[in-house]
Coordinates of C-alpha atoms in Angstrom, one line a residue:
X1 CA 11.1 35.6 2.7
X2 CA 10.5 34.0 -0.7
X3 CA 8.5 30.7 -0.9
X4 CA 11.7 28.9 -2.1
X5 CA 13.7 30.2 0.8
X6 CA 11.0 29.1 3.3
X7 CA 11.0 25.5 1.9
X8 CA 14.8 25.3 1.9
X9 CA 15.1 26.5 5.4
X10 CA 12.5 24.3 7.2
X11 CA 13.4 21.0 8.8
X12 CA 11.2 18.0 8.0
X13 CA 11.1 14.6 9.6
X14 CA 9.6 11.5 8.0
X15 CA 9.1 8.6 10.4
X16 CA 8.9 5.3 8.5
X17 CA 10.9 3.9 5.6
X18 CA 8.2 2.2 3.6
X19 CA 6.6 3.1 0.3
X20 CA 4.7 6.0 1.9
X21 CA 7.7 7.4 3.7
X22 CA 10.1 7.3 0.8
X23 CA 7.3 8.6 -1.5
X24 CA 6.9 11.6 0.8
X25 CA 10.7 12.2 0.8
X26 CA 10.7 12.2 -3.0
X27 CA 7.7 14.5 -3.3
X28 CA 9.1 17.0 -0.7
X29 CA 12.6 17.0 -2.1
X30 CA 11.2 17.7 -5.6
X31 CA 9.1 20.5 -4.1
X32 CA 12.3 22.2 -2.9
X33 CA 12.6 21.1 0.7
X34 CA 16.3 20.8 1.4
X35 CA 16.4 19.4 5.0
X36 CA 14.5 16.1 5.0
X37 CA 15.4 13.4 7.5
X38 CA 13.9 10.0 7.2
X39 CA 13.9 7.8 10.3
X40 CA 13.7 4.0 9.9
X41 CA 13.9 1.7 12.9
X42 CA 15.4 -1.2 10.8
X43 CA 19.1 -1.3 10.7
X44 CA 19.0 -2.1 7.0
X45 CA 16.5 -1.9 4.2
X46 CA 15.6 -5.5 3.3
X47 CA 13.8 -7.0 0.3
X48 CA 10.7 -8.1 2.2
X49 CA 7.3 -8.3 0.8
X50 CA 5.8 -9.8 -2.4
X51 CA 3.7 -8.7 -5.3
X52 CA 2.2 -5.2 -5.4
X53 CA -0.2 -3.5 -7.9
X54 CA 0.7 -0.2 -9.7
X55 CA -2.6 1.0 -11.2
X56 CA -2.9 4.1 -13.3
X57 CA -3.5 6.4 -10.3
X58 CA -0.2 5.2 -8.8
X59 CA 1.7 5.0 -12.1
X60 CA 0.8 8.6 -12.9
X61 CA 2.6 9.7 -9.7
X62 CA 5.7 7.6 -10.4
X63 CA 5.9 9.0 -13.9
X64 CA 5.7 12.6 -12.7
X65 CA 8.5 11.8 -10.3
X66 CA 10.5 10.4 -13.2
X67 CA 11.0 6.9 -11.8
X68 CA 8.5 4.8 -13.7
X69 CA 11.2 3.8 -16.2
X70 CA 13.4 2.5 -13.4
X71 CA 10.6 0.4 -12.0
X72 CA 9.9 -1.0 -15.5
X73 CA 13.6 -1.9 -15.9
X74 CA 13.4 -3.5 -12.4
X75 CA 10.9 -6.1 -13.6
X76 CA 7.4 -4.5 -13.5
X77 CA 4.9 -6.5 -15.7
X78 CA 2.1 -4.8 -17.7
X79 CA -1.1 -6.7 -17.0
X80 CA -3.3 -7.5 -20.0
X81 CA -6.4 -8.6 -18.1
X82 CA -7.9 -10.5 -15.3
X83 CA -9.7 -13.9 -14.8
X84 CA -12.0 -14.7 -11.9
X85 CA -12.4 -18.5 -11.3
X86 CA -14.1 -20.9 -8.9
X87 CA -11.6 -22.2 -6.5
X88 CA -13.0 -25.8 -6.4
X89 CA -13.3 -26.4 -10.1
X90 CA -11.2 -23.8 -11.8
X91 CA -14.2 -22.7 -13.9
X92 CA -13.8 -19.2 -15.2
X93 CA -16.7 -17.1 -13.9
X94 CA -15.7 -13.8 -15.6
X95 CA -12.8 -12.1 -17.3
X96 CA -11.8 -8.6 -18.3
X97 CA -9.3 -7.1 -20.7
X98 CA -7.2 -4.2 -19.5
X99 CA -6.2 -2.7 -22.8
X100 CA -9.2 -0.4 -22.9
X101 CA -8.7 0.5 -19.3
X102 CA -5.1 1.5 -19.9
X103 CA -6.0 3.5 -22.9
X104 CA -8.8 5.3 -21.0
X105 CA -6.5 6.4 -18.3
X106 CA -3.4 6.8 -20.5
X107 CA -1.5 4.6 -18.1
X108 CA -0.8 0.9 -17.8
X109 CA -1.8 -1.5 -15.0
X110 CA 1.5 -2.9 -13.7
X111 CA 2.4 -5.5 -11.1
X112 CA 5.8 -5.7 -9.5
X113 CA 7.7 -7.1 -6.5
X114 CA 7.4 -4.7 -3.6
X115 CA 11.2 -4.9 -3.1
X116 CA 11.7 -3.6 -6.7
X117 CA 9.3 -0.7 -6.1
X118 CA 10.9 0.1 -2.7
X119 CA 14.4 -0.1 -4.1
X120 CA 13.5 2.3 -6.9
X121 CA 12.0 4.8 -4.5
X122 CA 15.0 4.5 -2.0
X123 CA 17.5 5.2 -4.8
X124 CA 15.5 8.3 -6.0
X125 CA 15.2 9.6 -2.4
X126 CA 19.0 9.2 -2.0
X127 CA 19.7 10.8 -5.3
X128 CA 17.6 13.8 -4.3
X129 CA 19.6 14.2 -1.0
X130 CA 17.3 12.7 1.6
X131 CA 19.1 12.1 4.9
X132 CA 18.2 8.4 5.6
X133 CA 18.7 7.4 9.3
X134 CA 18.6 3.6 9.6
X135 CA 18.4 2.0 13.0
X136 CA 16.8 5.1 14.4
X137 CA 13.6 4.1 16.3
X138 CA 11.3 7.1 17.1
X139 CA 10.1 6.4 20.7
X140 CA 8.4 9.6 21.7
X141 CA 7.1 12.8 20.2
X142 CA 6.2 16.3 21.6
X143 CA 3.3 17.6 19.5
X144 CA 3.5 21.1 21.0
X145 CA 7.2 21.6 20.2
X146 CA 7.4 19.5 17.0
X147 CA 10.2 17.4 18.5
X148 CA 10.8 13.7 18.5
X149 CA 13.0 11.4 20.6
X150 CA 14.8 8.6 18.9
X151 CA 17.0 5.7 20.1
X152 CA 19.6 3.8 18.2
X153 CA 18.8 0.2 17.6
X154 CA 22.5 -0.7 17.7
X155 CA 24.8 1.7 19.5
X156 CA 28.0 1.3 21.5
X157 CA 27.8 4.9 22.6
X158 CA 25.1 5.4 25.4
X159 CA 25.4 9.2 24.9
X160 CA 23.8 8.8 21.5
X161 CA 20.7 7.2 22.9
X162 CA 17.4 9.0 23.3
X163 CA 18.2 12.1 21.5
X164 CA 15.5 14.9 21.1
X165 CA 15.4 16.6 17.8
X166 CA 13.3 19.6 16.8
X167 CA 11.6 20.0 13.4
X168 CA 9.1 22.2 11.7
X169 CA 7.0 19.4 10.2
X170 CA 6.8 15.7 11.1
X171 CA 5.2 13.2 8.8
X172 CA 4.3 9.8 10.5
X173 CA 4.5 7.1 7.9
X174 CA 5.1 4.4 10.5
X175 CA 2.6 1.9 9.5
X176 CA -0.5 0.1 10.9
X177 CA 1.1 -0.2 14.3
X178 CA 2.1 3.5 14.3
X179 CA 3.6 4.6 17.5
X180 CA 2.9 8.3 16.7
X181 CA -0.8 7.6 16.0
X182 CA -1.0 5.9 19.4
X183 CA 0.5 8.9 21.1
X184 CA -1.7 11.3 19.1
X185 CA -4.9 9.5 20.0
X186 CA -3.9 9.3 23.7
X187 CA -3.7 13.1 23.8
X188 CA -7.2 13.3 22.4
X189 CA -8.6 10.8 24.9
X190 CA -9.2 8.2 22.1
X191 CA -8.2 4.6 22.1
X192 CA -5.9 3.3 19.4
X193 CA -8.3 0.7 17.9
X194 CA -6.5 -1.4 15.4
X195 CA -9.1 -4.0 14.3
X196 CA -8.4 -7.7 13.8
X197 CA -10.4 -8.7 10.7
X198 CA -10.2 -12.4 11.6
X199 CA -8.4 -12.9 8.3
X200 CA -4.8 -13.9 7.6
X201 CA -2.8 -14.1 4.4
X202 CA -0.1 -16.3 2.9
X203 CA 2.4 -14.7 0.6
X204 CA 4.0 -17.2 -1.8
X205 CA 6.6 -16.7 -4.5
X206 CA 7.3 -19.4 -7.0
X207 CA 10.2 -19.2 -9.4
X208 CA 10.0 -19.7 -13.2
X209 CA 12.1 -22.8 -12.8
X210 CA 9.5 -24.3 -10.6
X211 CA 6.5 -23.3 -12.8
X212 CA 7.9 -24.2 -16.2
X213 CA 8.2 -27.9 -15.3
X214 CA 4.4 -28.2 -15.7
X215 CA 2.8 -26.9 -19.0
X216 CA -0.4 -25.8 -17.1
X217 CA 1.6 -23.8 -14.6
X218 CA 4.0 -22.4 -17.2
X219 CA 1.0 -20.9 -18.9
X220 CA 0.2 -19.0 -15.7
X221 CA 3.6 -17.4 -15.4
X222 CA 3.9 -16.7 -19.1
X223 CA 0.6 -14.8 -19.4
X224 CA 0.3 -11.2 -18.0
X225 CA -3.0 -11.9 -16.3
X226 CA -4.2 -11.5 -12.7
X227 CA -6.1 -14.6 -11.7
X228 CA -8.4 -14.8 -8.7
X229 CA -9.8 -18.1 -7.4
X230 CA -12.7 -17.7 -5.0
X231 CA -14.5 -20.0 -2.6
X232 CA -16.2 -20.2 0.8
X233 CA -14.5 -17.5 3.1
X234 CA -11.3 -17.6 1.1
X235 CA -9.7 -16.5 -2.1
X236 CA -6.3 -16.6 -3.9
X237 CA -5.0 -13.9 -6.2
X238 CA -1.9 -14.5 -8.4
X239 CA 0.1 -13.0 -11.2
X240 CA 3.7 -12.9 -12.7
X241 CA 6.2 -10.3 -11.5
X242 CA 9.9 -9.6 -11.9
X243 CA 9.9 -9.8 -15.7
X244 CA 7.8 -13.0 -15.4
X245 CA 10.5 -14.8 -13.6
X246 CA 8.5 -15.1 -10.3
X247 CA 4.8 -16.0 -9.8
X248 CA 3.3 -14.1 -6.9
X249 CA 0.4 -15.9 -5.0
X250 CA -1.4 -14.1 -2.2
X251 CA -4.3 -15.5 -0.2
X252 CA -6.9 -14.3 2.2
X253 CA -8.4 -16.8 4.6
X254 CA -9.7 -17.2 8.2
X255 CA -7.0 -16.6 10.8
X256 CA -7.1 -20.0 12.6
X257 CA -3.6 -19.8 14.0
X258 CA -3.5 -16.3 15.6
X259 CA -0.6 -15.4 13.4
X260 CA 1.6 -12.3 14.0
X261 CA 1.3 -9.0 12.1
X262 CA 4.6 -9.2 10.3
X263 CA 5.9 -9.6 6.7
X264 CA 8.2 -12.4 7.9
X265 CA 6.0 -14.5 10.2
X266 CA 6.6 -18.1 9.5
X267 CA 3.6 -20.3 8.6
X268 CA 3.1 -24.1 8.5
X269 CA 3.0 -25.7 5.1
X270 CA 0.9 -28.5 6.5
X271 CA -1.7 -26.0 7.7
X272 CA -1.6 -24.2 4.4
X273 CA -2.3 -27.3 2.4
X274 CA -5.2 -28.2 4.7
X275 CA -6.7 -24.7 4.3
X276 CA -6.8 -25.1 0.5
X277 CA -7.4 -28.8 0.2
X278 CA -10.7 -28.4 -1.5
X279 CA -9.3 -26.1 -4.2
X280 CA -8.6 -27.3 -7.8
X281 CA -5.6 -29.5 -8.8
X282 CA -3.8 -26.5 -10.4
X283 CA -3.8 -24.7 -7.0
X284 CA -2.7 -27.9 -5.2
X285 CA 0.3 -28.3 -7.6
X286 CA 1.5 -24.8 -6.9
X287 CA 1.1 -25.0 -3.1
X288 CA 2.8 -28.3 -2.9
X289 CA 5.9 -26.7 -4.6
X290 CA 6.4 -24.2 -1.9
X291 CA 9.4 -24.9 0.3
X292 CA 8.3 -25.4 3.9
X293 CA 10.8 -22.7 5.1
X294 CA 9.3 -20.1 2.7
X295 CA 5.7 -20.3 4.0
X296 CA 4.9 -16.9 5.4
X297 CA 1.5 -16.0 7.0
X298 CA 0.4 -12.9 8.7
X299 CA -2.6 -11.2 10.2
X300 CA -4.7 -8.7 8.1
X301 CA -5.8 -5.7 10.2
X302 CA -7.6 -2.4 9.6
X303 CA -8.2 0.6 11.9
X304 CA -11.4 2.4 12.7
X305 CA -11.6 5.8 10.9
X306 CA -9.7 8.4 12.8
X307 CA -11.3 11.7 13.9
X308 CA -8.3 13.5 12.5
X309 CA -4.9 12.8 10.9
X310 CA -3.4 16.1 12.1
X311 CA -2.1 17.4 15.4
X312 CA -0.3 20.8 15.2
X313 CA 2.6 20.3 12.8
X314 CA 2.3 16.5 12.8
X315 CA 0.4 14.4 10.2
X316 CA -0.3 10.7 9.8
X317 CA -0.2 9.2 6.3
X318 CA -0.5 5.8 4.7
X319 CA -1.1 2.8 6.9
X320 CA -0.6 5.0 10.0
X321 CA -3.9 6.7 9.1
X322 CA -5.9 4.4 6.8
X323 CA -4.6 0.8 6.7
X324 CA -6.5 -1.1 4.2
X325 CA -7.1 -4.8 3.3
X326 CA -5.6 -5.9 0.0
X327 CA -8.9 -6.6 -1.8
X328 CA -8.8 -3.6 -4.1
X329 CA -5.0 -3.6 -4.5
X330 CA -4.8 0.0 -3.4
X331 CA -2.7 0.1 -0.2
X332 CA 0.6 1.3 -1.7
X333 CA -1.2 3.5 -4.2
X334 CA -3.1 5.3 -1.4
X335 CA 0.1 5.9 0.6
X336 CA 1.7 7.4 -2.5
X337 CA -1.4 9.5 -3.2
X338 CA -0.9 10.9 0.4
X339 CA 2.7 11.6 -0.4
X340 CA 2.1 13.3 -3.7
X341 CA -0.8 15.4 -2.4
X342 CA 1.2 16.6 0.6
X343 CA 4.1 17.6 -1.7
X344 CA 1.8 19.6 -4.1
X345 CA 0.2 21.5 -1.2
X346 CA 3.5 22.2 0.5
X347 CA 5.1 23.4 -2.7
X348 CA 3.0 26.6 -2.0
X349 CA 4.2 27.0 1.6
X350 CA 4.9 30.7 2.3
X351 CA 5.4 30.7 6.1
X352 CA 6.1 28.3 8.8
X353 CA 2.9 29.5 10.5
X354 CA 0.9 28.1 7.5
X355 CA 1.9 24.5 8.3
X356 CA -1.1 23.5 10.5
X357 CA -3.6 24.9 8.0
X358 CA -1.9 23.3 5.1
X359 CA -2.0 20.0 6.9
X360 CA -5.8 20.4 7.5
X361 CA -6.2 21.1 3.7
X362 CA -4.2 17.9 3.1
X363 CA -6.6 16.0 5.3
X364 CA -9.6 17.5 3.4
X365 CA -8.0 16.4 0.1
X366 CA -7.3 12.9 1.2
X367 CA -9.4 11.6 4.2
X368 CA -12.8 10.9 2.5
X369 CA -11.3 9.2 -0.5
X370 CA -8.9 7.0 1.5
X371 CA -11.6 5.9 3.9
X372 CA -14.0 5.1 1.1
X373 CA -11.4 2.9 -0.5
X374 CA -10.7 1.2 2.9
X375 CA -14.4 0.4 3.2
X376 CA -14.6 -0.7 -0.5
X377 CA -11.7 -3.2 0.1
X378 CA -13.4 -4.6 3.1
X379 CA -16.7 -5.0 1.3
X380 CA -15.0 -6.5 -1.8
X381 CA -13.4 -9.1 0.5
X382 CA -16.8 -10.0 2.0
X383 CA -18.2 -10.6 -1.6
X384 CA -15.3 -12.8 -2.6
X385 CA -15.6 -14.9 0.6
X386 CA -19.3 -15.7 0.5
X387 CA -20.3 -19.2 1.4
X388 CA -21.9 -21.8 -0.9
X389 CA -25.5 -20.5 -0.2
X390 CA -27.9 -18.4 -2.2
X391 CA -25.8 -15.2 -1.9
X392 CA -22.8 -17.0 -3.4
X393 CA -24.9 -18.4 -6.2
X394 CA -26.3 -15.0 -6.9
X395 CA -22.8 -13.5 -7.0
X396 CA -21.6 -16.2 -9.4
X397 CA -24.5 -15.6 -11.7
X398 CA -23.6 -12.0 -11.7
X399 CA -20.0 -12.9 -12.6
X400 CA -21.3 -14.9 -15.6
X401 CA -23.3 -11.8 -16.8
X402 CA -20.1 -9.7 -17.0
X403 CA -19.5 -11.0 -20.5
X404 CA -22.9 -9.4 -21.4
X405 CA -21.8 -6.0 -19.9
X406 CA -23.0 -6.5 -16.4
X407 CA -21.2 -5.0 -13.4
X408 CA -18.3 -7.2 -12.0
X409 CA -18.9 -8.4 -8.4
X410 CA -15.1 -8.3 -8.0
X411 CA -14.9 -4.5 -7.7
X412 CA -11.2 -4.5 -8.3
X413 CA -12.1 -5.5 -11.9
X414 CA -15.3 -3.6 -12.2
X415 CA -15.1 -0.7 -14.8
X416 CA -17.1 1.8 -12.7
X417 CA -14.9 1.1 -9.6
X418 CA -11.8 1.4 -11.7
X419 CA -12.9 4.8 -12.9
X420 CA -13.1 5.9 -9.3
X421 CA -9.8 4.4 -8.4
X422 CA -7.8 5.0 -11.5
X423 CA -9.3 8.2 -12.9
X424 CA -8.4 10.2 -9.9
X425 CA -5.4 12.5 -10.4
X426 CA -4.4 13.3 -6.9
X427 CA -1.8 15.9 -7.8
X428 CA -4.2 17.8 -10.1
X429 CA -7.0 17.6 -7.5
X430 CA -4.6 18.9 -4.8
X431 CA -3.7 21.9 -6.9
X432 CA -7.4 22.6 -7.6
X433 CA -8.2 22.4 -4.0
X434 CA -5.4 24.8 -3.0
X435 CA -6.4 27.3 -5.6
X436 CA -10.1 27.1 -4.6
X437 CA -9.7 27.2 -0.8
X438 CA -6.4 28.7 0.2
X439 CA -7.3 32.3 1.1
X440 CA -4.7 34.9 2.0
X441 CA -5.4 38.2 3.6

């Protein structure tokens, strides 16, 4: 049977309707897979989330998928540079322009609302013919028979509950609390060890109408700059999104309230203002503007590196396999690198029997890089959260030397780190790996 016929005959299930899940659907549909079902437990796709980074490594994938223009029309903002400042005084410690970075990698650094990115990807997946199954919660899987059991979230017909469906390939993109990962590890005698980092985050969105009442704040939303304010055990990062009509503010701070792990967990405005009371007046003005009902706080979690992401014809991707803290702004990018790599490798599929080996090749292509970035994000957060002691003074002195060409302690803005993050072309690397290592008798 021809390669094209194999791809069009196989049945593929994707579990999880986030950026990684829909990215995988787009990649596989473009690679010629006809029968792709995407299971999402939510009954409808909502506009949750806040700002998200689209660096050159991510942009490159979206462009090859032909959807970067739609994202730009949807409000993505091209970032011109970054500014790192002391939280207490607003003193600028270091800055960097991104024009040279964009030219080096022949791709911009964008920021956008997660909902705009998600909407763009959903629309493309639908256009390509993905069968999107909303309100379908995958409860159990059978790794030996590549089957899954789902239940309908809202069903008046009990006969439709708990259906078993067989596939040829199942991709688990079901997030940091992945049910499929838990079942996979249980079979291997391993514990599903999601790690509480002791950190939480506020996500805040301020409208242009709020910001432009104050000249100092209007400047922030007008300028396409990522600003990071740092202080003892905490930092804030902020930038304009949605065609500069919204100012996105994200924090990382000690989890003092044992908050839930959810995009929609309500937080206390009073607690938020106390957490940042020693920050500069510009921050105070912004936080005071936030409506009490719009304060959202959630737990930041990671996972210990897994022994493997693959079990027979099942594979874990994105946050299901390598959840990462936001301190390198690479979470969504790495999920889409997974999706694009998987699609490149499976574009060469010649036989159903090749699926487990191709999944192992996918793991080889992705696991080391993803886990290095997870660790890099963790380490970068530690640097940004140093106390006011000697280590913090040394870090701040290093920031001031950035203007003289020194390395940037904030690795998200450091040229060498950016080369590692942004210079990687996951699709080219996947093709090279396939050509080098896939041996046929």
